[in-house]
Amino acid sequence: MTNIFVFILLVGYISGLWKFWSGYQLTNFDRSFTRRLTLSVLWPLLIANGSYRKNFVKALKG
């Protein structure tokens, strides 16, 4: 049961990372590679920030 839960979390994390990475050009963030990588990898922690969340939604819809 634990393995399934971990697998679902991992799939959700990777899909969020991929969607944000793909739609990053629609956000207001700096276009540098390091900024893009950092914001993509840390999305679960940063989603609590209102400004980040708005840009995250823009990227997901793109």
PDB file of C-alpha atoms in Angstrom:
ATOM      1  CA  MET A   1       0.000   0.000   0.000  1.00  0.00           C
ATOM      2  CA  THR A   2       2.841   2.389   0.837  1.00  0.00           C
ATOM      3  CA  ASN A   3       4.515   1.693  -2.495  1.00  0.00           C
ATOM      4  CA  ILE A   4       1.385   2.709  -4.378  1.00  0.00           C
ATOM      5  CA  PHE A   5       1.120   5.948  -2.397  1.00  0.00           C
ATOM      6  CA  VAL A   6       4.779   6.806  -3.061  1.00  0.00           C
ATOM      7  CA  PHE A   7       4.343   5.982  -6.737  1.00  0.00           C
ATOM      8  CA  ILE A   8       1.284   8.261  -7.024  1.00  0.00           C
ATOM      9  CA  LEU A   9       3.155  11.110  -5.306  1.00  0.00           C
ATOM     10  CA  LEU A  10       6.146  10.628  -7.586  1.00  0.00           C
ATOM     11  CA  VAL A  11       3.992  10.628 -10.719  1.00  0.00           C
ATOM     12  CA  GLY A  12       2.225  13.793  -9.527  1.00  0.00           C
ATOM     13  CA  TYR A  13       5.522  15.516  -8.779  1.00  0.00           C
ATOM     14  CA  ILE A  14       7.038  14.607 -12.139  1.00  0.00           C
ATOM     15  CA  SER A  15       3.934  15.592 -14.081  1.00  0.00           C
ATOM     16  CA  GLY A  16       3.810  18.985 -12.302  1.00  0.00           C
ATOM     17  CA  LEU A  17       7.491  19.499 -12.972  1.00  0.00           C
ATOM     18  CA  TRP A  18       7.104  18.631 -16.654  1.00  0.00           C
ATOM     19  CA  LYS A  19       4.013  20.808 -17.179  1.00  0.00           C
ATOM     20  CA  PHE A  20       5.672  23.787 -15.477  1.00  0.00           C
ATOM     21  CA  TRP A  21       8.898  23.273 -17.442  1.00  0.00           C
ATOM     22  CA  SER A  22       6.960  23.100 -20.712  1.00  0.00           C
ATOM     23  CA  GLY A  23       4.909  26.236 -20.048  1.00  0.00           C
ATOM     24  CA  TYR A  24       7.636  28.266 -18.351  1.00  0.00           C
ATOM     25  CA  GLN A  25       7.840  30.789 -21.189  1.00  0.00           C
ATOM     26  CA  LEU A  26       4.320  31.993 -20.284  1.00  0.00           C
ATOM     27  CA  THR A  27       5.371  33.070 -16.784  1.00  0.00           C
ATOM     28  CA  ASN A  28       6.820  36.384 -15.627  1.00  0.00           C
ATOM     29  CA  PHE A  29       9.951  34.749 -14.244  1.00  0.00           C
ATOM     30  CA  ASP A  30      13.523  35.276 -15.421  1.00  0.00           C
ATOM     31  CA  ARG A  31      14.348  33.155 -18.477  1.00  0.00           C
ATOM     32  CA  SER A  32      17.706  31.842 -17.236  1.00  0.00           C
ATOM     33  CA  PHE A  33      18.226  28.097 -17.161  1.00  0.00           C
ATOM     34  CA  THR A  34      19.168  27.975 -13.479  1.00  0.00           C
ATOM     35  CA  ARG A  35      16.059  29.939 -12.468  1.00  0.00           C
ATOM     36  CA  ARG A  36      13.870  27.703 -14.621  1.00  0.00           C
ATOM     37  CA  LEU A  37      15.397  24.552 -13.161  1.00  0.00           C
ATOM     38  CA  THR A  38      15.132  25.796  -9.574  1.00  0.00           C
ATOM     39  CA  LEU A  39      11.507  26.901  -9.868  1.00  0.00           C
ATOM     40  CA  SER A  40      10.552  23.682 -11.646  1.00  0.00           C
ATOM     41  CA  VAL A  41      12.171  21.376  -9.101  1.00  0.00           C
ATOM     42  CA  LEU A  42      10.879  23.263  -6.052  1.00  0.00           C
ATOM     43  CA  TRP A  43       7.297  23.735  -7.269  1.00  0.00           C
ATOM     44  CA  PRO A  44       5.667  21.760  -4.407  1.00  0.00           C
ATOM     45  CA  LEU A  45       7.275  24.060  -1.830  1.00  0.00           C
ATOM     46  CA  LEU A  46       6.727  27.313  -3.704  1.00  0.00           C
ATOM     47  CA  ILE A  47       3.076  26.702  -4.575  1.00  0.00           C
ATOM     48  CA  ALA A  48       2.090  28.278  -1.231  1.00  0.00           C
ATOM     49  CA  ASN A  49       3.307  31.666  -2.521  1.00  0.00           C
ATOM     50  CA  GLY A  50       0.496  33.566  -4.271  1.00  0.00           C
ATOM     51  CA  SER A  51       2.636  35.115  -7.003  1.00  0.00           C
ATOM     52  CA  TYR A  52       4.290  31.801  -7.815  1.00  0.00           C
ATOM     53  CA  ARG A  53       0.920  30.029  -7.819  1.00  0.00           C
ATOM     54  CA  LYS A  54      -0.489  32.493 -10.416  1.00  0.00           C
ATOM     55  CA  ASN A  55       2.507  31.929 -12.672  1.00  0.00           C
ATOM     56  CA  PHE A  56       2.344  28.182 -12.096  1.00  0.00           C
ATOM     57  CA  VAL A  57      -1.292  28.137 -13.255  1.00  0.00           C
ATOM     58  CA  LYS A  58      -0.326  30.186 -16.339  1.00  0.00           C
ATOM     59  CA  ALA A  59       2.360  27.640 -17.175  1.00  0.00           C
ATOM     60  CA  LEU A  60       0.018  24.680 -16.682  1.00  0.00           C
ATOM     61  CA  LYS A  61      -2.657  26.167 -18.939  1.00  0.00           C
ATOM     62  CA  GLY A  62      -0.139  26.947 -21.687  1.00  0.00           C
TER      63      GLY A  62
END
